Amino acid sequence: MEIVFFVLAFILISSAISVISQKNPIFSAISLLINLLAMAVLYFLLGSELIGATQIIIYAGAIIVLFLFVIMIFGNQLLPKRDSPRSGLSLNNLKLLEIFIPLIFIVLVIITLTASVVSNVSLNELNLPVDTKPLAKVLFTKYLLPFELVSILFLTGLVGVVVLAKKQ
Amino acid sequence: MITLDYFLILSAILFGVGIIGVVSRRNPLIVFMSIELMLNAVNLSFVAFSKFLNNLDGQIIVFLVISVAAVEVAIGLAIIIAIFRHSEKIDIDEMNLMKW
């Protein structure tokens, strides 16, 4: 279990760094796909099969395909002409790293101090039942209103996309 | 011995990588991908909390986050297409039409 977790963590972090550092957006999209699939395997490891399957279907099946379609429509024109990083904030400009590395470090320290208070069991001691049925029960009783609101959100998004993308 | 804090630390690192991508890249597509990375990191910590605390509410929130992320990507890419038709220039630094 530990080896699987650490291999997955390595894949996740390296593919995330690859997403933000590739010049070609297609390679970024493929790295994002690798990242999402590794995350789905991590959900399976945690024992939530429904979330993992949803992750694969929606992210890998829909969102990555959308990204690839937009890259395909625009081709190389989408790349900024001067491919230098942004003015003011860049990875070369050390200001960004000076802000973020201490911030991330502080967050990590807080997490390690507080997480053991919240829960002290390890993944091996956890009993992980298949929780699709209780999840569905909660979703359709306690969380029925947010579930219905999501459908309104989808409808709004659908209308908005058609209005935005249609030719004037 | 994998405890809860391993998952939370992994999630925080992924979130930090996403923030650096949002702030430092020019290409709006890669900015959207970085936002997806951040949403995924948050989802991971929700699922980990839900499993370790034996509470199903976290996984429901993950479903809501995934659907909001899908809608957000669709709308964002439509906006990028509209801006591309309008100005032929896709650069985050050049998009300052609505800047006050």
PDB file of C-alpha atoms in Angstrom:
ATOM      1  CA  MET A   1       0.000   0.000   0.000  1.00  0.00           C
ATOM      2  CA  GLU A   2       2.781   2.447   0.876  1.00  0.00           C
ATOM      3  CA  ILE A   3       4.688   1.747  -2.334  1.00  0.00           C
ATOM      4  CA  VAL A   4       1.563   2.304  -4.432  1.00  0.00           C
ATOM      5  CA  PHE A   5       0.886   5.597  -2.664  1.00  0.00           C
ATOM      6  CA  PHE A   6       4.412   6.912  -3.125  1.00  0.00           C
ATOM      7  CA  VAL A   7       4.583   5.885  -6.789  1.00  0.00           C
ATOM      8  CA  LEU A   8       1.238   7.626  -7.381  1.00  0.00           C
ATOM      9  CA  ALA A   9       2.403  10.717  -5.517  1.00  0.00           C
ATOM     10  CA  PHE A  10       5.533  10.865  -7.668  1.00  0.00           C
ATOM     11  CA  ILE A  11       3.465  10.526 -10.865  1.00  0.00           C
ATOM     12  CA  LEU A  12       1.006  13.179  -9.680  1.00  0.00           C
ATOM     13  CA  ILE A  13       3.600  15.786  -8.735  1.00  0.00           C
ATOM     14  CA  SER A  14       5.829  15.263 -11.774  1.00  0.00           C
ATOM     15  CA  SER A  15       2.914  15.372 -14.212  1.00  0.00           C
ATOM     16  CA  ALA A  16       1.549  18.507 -12.492  1.00  0.00           C
ATOM     17  CA  ILE A  17       4.923  20.217 -12.901  1.00  0.00           C
ATOM     18  CA  SER A  18       4.931  19.032 -16.517  1.00  0.00           C
ATOM     19  CA  VAL A  19       1.490  20.640 -17.079  1.00  0.00           C
ATOM     20  CA  ILE A  20       2.691  24.078 -16.083  1.00  0.00           C
ATOM     21  CA  SER A  21       6.124  23.900 -17.707  1.00  0.00           C
ATOM     22  CA  GLN A  22       5.459  22.562 -21.228  1.00  0.00           C
ATOM     23  CA  LYS A  23       5.631  25.039 -24.104  1.00  0.00           C
ATOM     24  CA  ASN A  24       3.224  23.127 -26.350  1.00  0.00           C
ATOM     25  CA  PRO A  25      -0.355  23.049 -24.953  1.00  0.00           C
ATOM     26  CA  ILE A  26      -0.959  19.565 -26.372  1.00  0.00           C
ATOM     27  CA  PHE A  27       1.777  18.128 -24.167  1.00  0.00           C
ATOM     28  CA  SER A  28       0.250  20.018 -21.253  1.00  0.00           C
ATOM     29  CA  ALA A  29      -3.126  18.414 -21.969  1.00  0.00           C
ATOM     30  CA  ILE A  30      -1.582  14.944 -22.110  1.00  0.00           C
ATOM     31  CA  SER A  31       0.231  15.569 -18.820  1.00  0.00           C
ATOM     32  CA  LEU A  32      -3.058  16.706 -17.295  1.00  0.00           C
ATOM     33  CA  LEU A  33      -4.629  13.458 -18.515  1.00  0.00           C
ATOM     34  CA  ILE A  34      -1.877  11.430 -16.812  1.00  0.00           C
ATOM     35  CA  ASN A  35      -2.397  13.462 -13.643  1.00  0.00           C
ATOM     36  CA  LEU A  36      -6.164  12.873 -13.636  1.00  0.00           C
ATOM     37  CA  LEU A  37      -5.806   9.127 -14.246  1.00  0.00           C
ATOM     38  CA  ALA A  38      -3.277   8.811 -11.410  1.00  0.00           C
ATOM     39  CA  MET A  39      -5.711  10.722  -9.194  1.00  0.00           C
ATOM     40  CA  ALA A  40      -8.450   8.240 -10.153  1.00  0.00           C
ATOM     41  CA  VAL A  41      -6.164   5.349  -9.122  1.00  0.00           C
ATOM     42  CA  LEU A  42      -5.615   7.142  -5.815  1.00  0.00           C
ATOM     43  CA  TYR A  43      -9.399   7.329  -5.319  1.00  0.00           C
ATOM     44  CA  PHE A  44      -9.610   3.580  -5.993  1.00  0.00           C
ATOM     45  CA  LEU A  45      -6.859   3.071  -3.414  1.00  0.00           C
ATOM     46  CA  LEU A  46      -8.897   5.078  -0.917  1.00  0.00           C
ATOM     47  CA  GLY A  47     -11.873   2.847  -1.689  1.00  0.00           C
ATOM     48  CA  SER A  48     -14.256   5.290  -3.352  1.00  0.00           C
ATOM     49  CA  GLU A  49     -14.898   3.539  -6.643  1.00  0.00           C
ATOM     50  CA  LEU A  50     -17.746   5.805  -7.718  1.00  0.00           C
ATOM     51  CA  ILE A  51     -15.626   8.970  -7.498  1.00  0.00           C
ATOM     52  CA  GLY A  52     -12.771   7.295  -9.359  1.00  0.00           C
ATOM     53  CA  ALA A  53     -15.031   6.141 -12.186  1.00  0.00           C
ATOM     54  CA  THR A  54     -16.667   9.577 -12.393  1.00  0.00           C
ATOM     55  CA  GLN A  55     -13.233  11.171 -12.511  1.00  0.00           C
ATOM     56  CA  ILE A  56     -12.195   9.015 -15.458  1.00  0.00           C
ATOM     57  CA  ILE A  57     -15.480   9.471 -17.342  1.00  0.00           C
ATOM     58  CA  ILE A  58     -15.884  13.228 -16.887  1.00  0.00           C
ATOM     59  CA  TYR A  59     -12.312  14.486 -16.812  1.00  0.00           C
ATOM     60  CA  ALA A  60     -10.590  12.112 -19.215  1.00  0.00           C
ATOM     61  CA  GLY A  61     -13.653  11.650 -21.381  1.00  0.00           C
ATOM     62  CA  ALA A  62     -15.035  15.164 -21.572  1.00  0.00           C
ATOM     63  CA  ILE A  63     -12.733  17.885 -20.306  1.00  0.00           C
ATOM     64  CA  ILE A  64      -9.483  16.709 -21.907  1.00  0.00           C
ATOM     65  CA  VAL A  65     -11.332  16.140 -25.187  1.00  0.00           C
ATOM     66  CA  LEU A  66     -12.663  19.727 -24.986  1.00  0.00           C
ATOM     67  CA  PHE A  67      -9.155  21.057 -24.438  1.00  0.00           C
ATOM     68  CA  LEU A  68      -7.789  19.021 -27.329  1.00  0.00           C
ATOM     69  CA  PHE A  69     -10.617  20.200 -29.605  1.00  0.00           C
ATOM     70  CA  VAL A  70      -9.893  23.849 -28.854  1.00  0.00           C
ATOM     71  CA  ILE A  71      -6.166  23.300 -29.459  1.00  0.00           C
ATOM     72  CA  MET A  72      -7.054  21.521 -32.708  1.00  0.00           C
ATOM     73  CA  ILE A  73      -9.336  24.369 -33.879  1.00  0.00           C
ATOM     74  CA  PHE A  74      -6.766  27.074 -33.267  1.00  0.00           C
ATOM     75  CA  GLY A  75      -3.590  25.186 -34.009  1.00  0.00           C
ATOM     76  CA  ASN A  76      -0.434  27.060 -33.346  1.00  0.00           C
ATOM     77  CA  GLN A  77      -2.039  30.488 -33.292  1.00  0.00           C
ATOM     78  CA  LEU A  78      -3.016  30.037 -29.700  1.00  0.00           C
ATOM     79  CA  LEU A  79       0.558  30.218 -28.564  1.00  0.00           C
ATOM     80  CA  PRO A  80       1.611  33.737 -27.594  1.00  0.00           C
ATOM     81  CA  LYS A  81       4.114  35.039 -30.069  1.00  0.00           C
ATOM     82  CA  ARG A  82       6.779  35.874 -27.573  1.00  0.00           C
ATOM     83  CA  ASP A  83       6.832  32.840 -25.385  1.00  0.00           C
ATOM     84  CA  SER A  84       8.424  34.585 -22.480  1.00  0.00           C
ATOM     85  CA  PRO A  85       6.796  34.338 -19.072  1.00  0.00           C
ATOM     86  CA  ARG A  86       4.572  37.105 -17.817  1.00  0.00           C
ATOM     87  CA  SER A  87       6.006  40.447 -16.905  1.00  0.00           C
ATOM     88  CA  GLY A  88       6.303  40.994 -13.200  1.00  0.00           C
ATOM     89  CA  LEU A  89       5.361  37.498 -12.157  1.00  0.00           C
ATOM     90  CA  SER A  90       7.459  34.711 -13.566  1.00  0.00           C
ATOM     91  CA  LEU A  91       9.326  31.652 -12.510  1.00  0.00           C
ATOM     92  CA  ASN A  92      12.603  33.319 -13.436  1.00  0.00           C
ATOM     93  CA  ASN A  93      11.693  36.329 -11.405  1.00  0.00           C
ATOM     94  CA  LEU A  94      12.469  35.084  -7.934  1.00  0.00           C
ATOM     95  CA  LYS A  95       9.725  37.171  -6.338  1.00  0.00           C
ATOM     96  CA  LEU A  96       7.141  34.470  -7.018  1.00  0.00           C
ATOM     97  CA  LEU A  97       9.154  31.687  -5.436  1.00  0.00           C
ATOM     98  CA  GLU A  98      10.002  33.897  -2.486  1.00  0.00           C
ATOM     99  CA  ILE A  99       6.294  34.310  -1.836  1.00  0.00           C
ATOM    100  CA  PHE A 100       5.082  30.784  -2.520  1.00  0.00           C
ATOM    101  CA  ILE A 101       7.729  28.518  -1.070  1.00  0.00           C
ATOM    102  CA  PRO A 102       7.405  29.863   2.495  1.00  0.00           C
ATOM    103  CA  LEU A 103       3.616  29.824   2.106  1.00  0.00           C
ATOM    104  CA  ILE A 104       3.560  26.170   1.057  1.00  0.00           C
ATOM    105  CA  PHE A 105       6.029  25.331   3.814  1.00  0.00           C
ATOM    106  CA  ILE A 106       3.810  26.969   6.452  1.00  0.00           C
ATOM    107  CA  VAL A 107       0.768  25.092   5.127  1.00  0.00           C
ATOM    108  CA  LEU A 108       2.650  21.786   5.280  1.00  0.00           C
ATOM    109  CA  VAL A 109       3.704  22.408   8.883  1.00  0.00           C
ATOM    110  CA  ILE A 110       0.126  23.252   9.891  1.00  0.00           C
ATOM    111  CA  ILE A 111      -1.167  20.115   8.179  1.00  0.00           C
ATOM    112  CA  THR A 112       1.319  17.809   9.865  1.00  0.00           C
ATOM    113  CA  LEU A 113       0.548  19.347  13.243  1.00  0.00           C
ATOM    114  CA  THR A 114      -3.234  19.199  12.962  1.00  0.00           C
ATOM    115  CA  ALA A 115      -4.009  16.096  10.888  1.00  0.00           C
ATOM    116  CA  SER A 116      -2.853  13.689  13.586  1.00  0.00           C
ATOM    117  CA  VAL A 117      -5.320  15.335  15.963  1.00  0.00           C
ATOM    118  CA  VAL A 118      -8.214  14.828  13.546  1.00  0.00           C
ATOM    119  CA  SER A 119      -7.501  11.230  12.652  1.00  0.00           C
ATOM    120  CA  ASN A 120      -4.739   8.909  13.692  1.00  0.00           C
ATOM    121  CA  VAL A 121      -5.599   5.702  11.853  1.00  0.00           C
ATOM    122  CA  SER A 122      -3.514   4.495   8.939  1.00  0.00           C
ATOM    123  CA  LEU A 123      -4.855   3.442   5.583  1.00  0.00           C
ATOM    124  CA  ASN A 124      -4.300  -0.245   6.360  1.00  0.00           C
ATOM    125  CA  GLU A 125      -6.381  -0.150   9.525  1.00  0.00           C
ATOM    126  CA  LEU A 126      -9.229   1.620   7.767  1.00  0.00           C
ATOM    127  CA  ASN A 127     -12.013  -0.707   6.681  1.00  0.00           C
ATOM    128  CA  LEU A 128     -13.063   0.400   3.255  1.00  0.00           C
ATOM    129  CA  PRO A 129     -16.488  -0.932   2.271  1.00  0.00           C
ATOM    130  CA  VAL A 130     -17.919  -0.309  -1.166  1.00  0.00           C
ATOM    131  CA  ASP A 131     -19.898   2.846  -0.485  1.00  0.00           C
ATOM    132  CA  THR A 132     -21.771   3.408  -3.725  1.00  0.00           C
ATOM    133  CA  LYS A 133     -25.135   2.495  -2.226  1.00  0.00           C
ATOM    134  CA  PRO A 134     -24.917   4.666   0.929  1.00  0.00           C
ATOM    135  CA  LEU A 135     -23.520   7.479  -1.204  1.00  0.00           C
ATOM    136  CA  ALA A 136     -26.510   7.298  -3.541  1.00  0.00           C
ATOM    137  CA  LYS A 137     -28.856   7.241  -0.555  1.00  0.00           C
ATOM    138  CA  VAL A 138     -27.318  10.407   0.877  1.00  0.00           C
ATOM    139  CA  LEU A 139     -27.221  12.102  -2.532  1.00  0.00           C
ATOM    140  CA  PHE A 140     -30.891  11.547  -3.236  1.00  0.00           C
ATOM    141  CA  THR A 141     -32.239  12.355   0.221  1.00  0.00           C
ATOM    142  CA  LYS A 142     -30.135  14.802   2.218  1.00  0.00           C
ATOM    143  CA  TYR A 143     -28.499  16.480  -0.777  1.00  0.00           C
ATOM    144  CA  LEU A 144     -31.415  16.392  -3.206  1.00  0.00           C
ATOM    145  CA  LEU A 145     -31.654  20.186  -3.513  1.00  0.00           C
ATOM    146  CA  PRO A 146     -27.969  20.733  -4.484  1.00  0.00           C
ATOM    147  CA  PHE A 147     -28.327  17.813  -6.901  1.00  0.00           C
ATOM    148  CA  GLU A 148     -31.257  19.515  -8.619  1.00  0.00           C
ATOM    149  CA  LEU A 149     -29.483  22.879  -8.593  1.00  0.00           C
ATOM    150  CA  VAL A 150     -26.577  21.270 -10.485  1.00  0.00           C
ATOM    151  CA  SER A 151     -28.967  20.476 -13.324  1.00  0.00           C
ATOM    152  CA  ILE A 152     -29.977  24.156 -13.503  1.00  0.00           C
ATOM    153  CA  LEU A 153     -26.260  25.017 -13.550  1.00  0.00           C
ATOM    154  CA  PHE A 154     -25.725  22.628 -16.462  1.00  0.00           C
ATOM    155  CA  LEU A 155     -28.645  24.139 -18.371  1.00  0.00           C
ATOM    156  CA  THR A 156     -27.295  27.660 -17.793  1.00  0.00           C
ATOM    157  CA  GLY A 157     -23.855  26.559 -18.908  1.00  0.00           C
ATOM    158  CA  LEU A 158     -25.262  24.936 -22.046  1.00  0.00           C
ATOM    159  CA  VAL A 159     -27.182  28.079 -23.055  1.00  0.00           C
ATOM    160  CA  GLY A 160     -24.183  30.276 -22.206  1.00  0.00           C
ATOM    161  CA  VAL A 161     -21.779  28.231 -24.313  1.00  0.00           C
ATOM    162  CA  VAL A 162     -24.099  28.310 -27.321  1.00  0.00           C
ATOM    163  CA  VAL A 163     -24.596  32.082 -27.014  1.00  0.00           C
ATOM    164  CA  LEU A 164     -20.880  32.754 -26.571  1.00  0.00           C
ATOM    165  CA  ALA A 165     -19.597  30.481 -29.308  1.00  0.00           C
ATOM    166  CA  LYS A 166     -22.121  31.198 -32.044  1.00  0.00           C
ATOM    167  CA  LYS A 167     -21.185  33.489 -34.910  1.00  0.00           C
ATOM    168  CA  GLN A 168     -22.474  37.019 -34.584  1.00  0.00           C
TER     169      GLN A 168
ATOM    170  CA  MET B   1       1.838   3.531   7.478  1.00  0.00           C
ATOM    171  CA  ILE B   2      -0.103   6.030   5.412  1.00  0.00           C
ATOM    172  CA  THR B   3      -2.124   8.406   7.565  1.00  0.00           C
ATOM    173  CA  LEU B   4      -4.349  11.337   6.709  1.00  0.00           C
ATOM    174  CA  ASP B   5      -1.576  13.912   6.618  1.00  0.00           C
ATOM    175  CA  TYR B   6       0.155  12.165   3.687  1.00  0.00           C
ATOM    176  CA  PHE B   7      -2.900  12.819   1.544  1.00  0.00           C
ATOM    177  CA  LEU B   8      -3.232  16.393   2.793  1.00  0.00           C
ATOM    178  CA  ILE B   9       0.435  17.150   2.075  1.00  0.00           C
ATOM    179  CA  LEU B  10       0.143  15.689  -1.437  1.00  0.00           C
ATOM    180  CA  SER B  11      -2.987  17.784  -1.979  1.00  0.00           C
ATOM    181  CA  ALA B  12      -1.252  20.958  -0.748  1.00  0.00           C
ATOM    182  CA  ILE B  13       1.714  20.387  -3.057  1.00  0.00           C
ATOM    183  CA  LEU B  14      -0.556  19.872  -6.073  1.00  0.00           C
ATOM    184  CA  PHE B  15      -2.526  22.991  -5.149  1.00  0.00           C
ATOM    185  CA  GLY B  16       0.709  25.003  -4.928  1.00  0.00           C
ATOM    186  CA  VAL B  17       1.832  23.782  -8.348  1.00  0.00           C
ATOM    187  CA  GLY B  18      -1.555  24.850  -9.709  1.00  0.00           C
ATOM    188  CA  ILE B  19      -1.242  28.331  -8.187  1.00  0.00           C
ATOM    189  CA  ILE B  20       2.209  28.783  -9.701  1.00  0.00           C
ATOM    190  CA  GLY B  21       0.819  27.740 -13.086  1.00  0.00           C
ATOM    191  CA  VAL B  22      -2.094  30.191 -12.886  1.00  0.00           C
ATOM    192  CA  VAL B  23       0.129  33.091 -11.918  1.00  0.00           C
ATOM    193  CA  SER B  24       3.094  32.505 -14.175  1.00  0.00           C
ATOM    194  CA  ARG B  25       1.788  31.309 -17.559  1.00  0.00           C
ATOM    195  CA  ARG B  26       0.573  33.414 -20.492  1.00  0.00           C
ATOM    196  CA  ASN B  27      -1.403  30.836 -22.420  1.00  0.00           C
ATOM    197  CA  PRO B  28      -5.039  30.855 -21.204  1.00  0.00           C
ATOM    198  CA  LEU B  29      -5.445  27.140 -21.946  1.00  0.00           C
ATOM    199  CA  ILE B  30      -2.636  26.284 -19.576  1.00  0.00           C
ATOM    200  CA  VAL B  31      -4.140  28.634 -16.991  1.00  0.00           C
ATOM    201  CA  PHE B  32      -7.383  26.640 -17.250  1.00  0.00           C
ATOM    202  CA  MET B  33      -5.466  23.385 -16.890  1.00  0.00           C
ATOM    203  CA  SER B  34      -3.815  24.757 -13.749  1.00  0.00           C
ATOM    204  CA  ILE B  35      -7.235  25.611 -12.338  1.00  0.00           C
ATOM    205  CA  GLU B  36      -8.239  21.998 -13.004  1.00  0.00           C
ATOM    206  CA  LEU B  37      -5.143  20.869 -11.105  1.00  0.00           C
ATOM    207  CA  MET B  38      -6.148  22.987  -8.114  1.00  0.00           C
ATOM    208  CA  LEU B  39      -9.734  21.676  -8.137  1.00  0.00           C
ATOM    209  CA  ASN B  40      -8.385  18.130  -8.259  1.00  0.00           C
ATOM    210  CA  ALA B  41      -6.112  18.751  -5.308  1.00  0.00           C
ATOM    211  CA  VAL B  42      -9.093  19.984  -3.287  1.00  0.00           C
ATOM    212  CA  ASN B  43     -11.102  16.929  -4.359  1.00  0.00           C
ATOM    213  CA  LEU B  44      -8.334  14.653  -3.108  1.00  0.00           C
ATOM    214  CA  SER B  45      -8.375  16.211   0.338  1.00  0.00           C
ATOM    215  CA  PHE B  46     -12.199  16.013   0.447  1.00  0.00           C
ATOM    216  CA  VAL B  47     -12.161  12.295  -0.366  1.00  0.00           C
ATOM    217  CA  ALA B  48      -9.358  11.637   2.117  1.00  0.00           C
ATOM    218  CA  PHE B  49     -11.236  13.448   4.891  1.00  0.00           C
ATOM    219  CA  SER B  50     -14.446  11.639   3.994  1.00  0.00           C
ATOM    220  CA  LYS B  51     -12.737   8.257   4.205  1.00  0.00           C
ATOM    221  CA  PHE B  52     -10.696   8.844   7.337  1.00  0.00           C
ATOM    222  CA  LEU B  53     -13.520  10.484   9.284  1.00  0.00           C
ATOM    223  CA  ASN B  54     -16.117   7.988   7.993  1.00  0.00           C
ATOM    224  CA  ASN B  55     -18.466  10.678   6.742  1.00  0.00           C
ATOM    225  CA  LEU B  56     -20.052  10.628   3.293  1.00  0.00           C
ATOM    226  CA  ASP B  57     -20.656  14.366   2.899  1.00  0.00           C
ATOM    227  CA  GLY B  58     -17.176  14.990   1.513  1.00  0.00           C
ATOM    228  CA  GLN B  59     -17.758  12.711  -1.441  1.00  0.00           C
ATOM    229  CA  ILE B  60     -21.024  14.495  -2.286  1.00  0.00           C
ATOM    230  CA  ILE B  61     -19.098  17.780  -2.360  1.00  0.00           C
ATOM    231  CA  VAL B  62     -16.599  16.137  -4.722  1.00  0.00           C
ATOM    232  CA  PHE B  63     -19.441  15.361  -7.127  1.00  0.00           C
ATOM    233  CA  LEU B  64     -20.585  18.975  -7.018  1.00  0.00           C
ATOM    234  CA  VAL B  65     -17.012  20.218  -7.560  1.00  0.00           C
ATOM    235  CA  ILE B  66     -16.540  17.913 -10.569  1.00  0.00           C
ATOM    236  CA  SER B  67     -19.750  19.133 -12.218  1.00  0.00           C
ATOM    237  CA  VAL B  68     -18.898  22.787 -11.560  1.00  0.00           C
ATOM    238  CA  ALA B  69     -15.431  22.187 -13.037  1.00  0.00           C
ATOM    239  CA  ALA B  70     -16.945  20.698 -16.198  1.00  0.00           C
ATOM    240  CA  VAL B  71     -19.279  23.680 -16.696  1.00  0.00           C
ATOM    241  CA  GLU B  72     -16.477  26.119 -15.936  1.00  0.00           C
ATOM    242  CA  VAL B  73     -14.178  24.601 -18.564  1.00  0.00           C
ATOM    243  CA  ALA B  74     -16.925  24.648 -21.204  1.00  0.00           C
ATOM    244  CA  ILE B  75     -17.788  28.314 -20.557  1.00  0.00           C
ATOM    245  CA  GLY B  76     -14.132  29.321 -20.317  1.00  0.00           C
ATOM    246  CA  LEU B  77     -13.210  27.705 -23.626  1.00  0.00           C
ATOM    247  CA  ALA B  78     -16.240  29.355 -25.263  1.00  0.00           C
ATOM    248  CA  ILE B  79     -15.042  32.728 -23.955  1.00  0.00           C
ATOM    249  CA  ILE B  80     -11.563  32.015 -25.332  1.00  0.00           C
ATOM    250  CA  ILE B  81     -13.075  31.217 -28.746  1.00  0.00           C
ATOM    251  CA  ALA B  82     -15.125  34.445 -28.643  1.00  0.00           C
ATOM    252  CA  ILE B  83     -12.049  36.514 -27.721  1.00  0.00           C
ATOM    253  CA  PHE B  84     -10.062  34.837 -30.473  1.00  0.00           C
ATOM    254  CA  ARG B  85     -12.733  35.766 -33.053  1.00  0.00           C
ATOM    255  CA  HIS B  86     -12.734  39.304 -31.770  1.00  0.00           C
ATOM    256  CA  SER B  87      -9.079  40.121 -31.509  1.00  0.00           C
ATOM    257  CA  GLU B  88      -6.967  37.291 -33.005  1.00  0.00           C
ATOM    258  CA  LYS B  89      -4.697  37.556 -30.033  1.00  0.00           C
ATOM    259  CA  ILE B  90      -4.737  35.083 -27.187  1.00  0.00           C
ATOM    260  CA  ASP B  91      -2.484  36.387 -24.497  1.00  0.00           C
ATOM    261  CA  ILE B  92      -3.529  36.830 -20.899  1.00  0.00           C
ATOM    262  CA  ASP B  93      -1.487  40.003 -20.585  1.00  0.00           C
ATOM    263  CA  GLU B  94      -3.185  41.571 -23.611  1.00  0.00           C
ATOM    264  CA  MET B  95      -6.717  40.911 -22.367  1.00  0.00           C
ATOM    265  CA  ASN B  96      -7.255  44.184 -20.543  1.00  0.00           C
ATOM    266  CA  LEU B  97     -10.331  45.499 -22.363  1.00  0.00           C
ATOM    267  CA  MET B  98     -12.420  45.544 -19.214  1.00  0.00           C
ATOM    268  CA  LYS B  99      -9.675  46.814 -16.965  1.00  0.00           C
ATOM    269  CA  TRP B 100     -10.704  49.928 -15.117  1.00  0.00           C
TER     270      TRP B 100
END
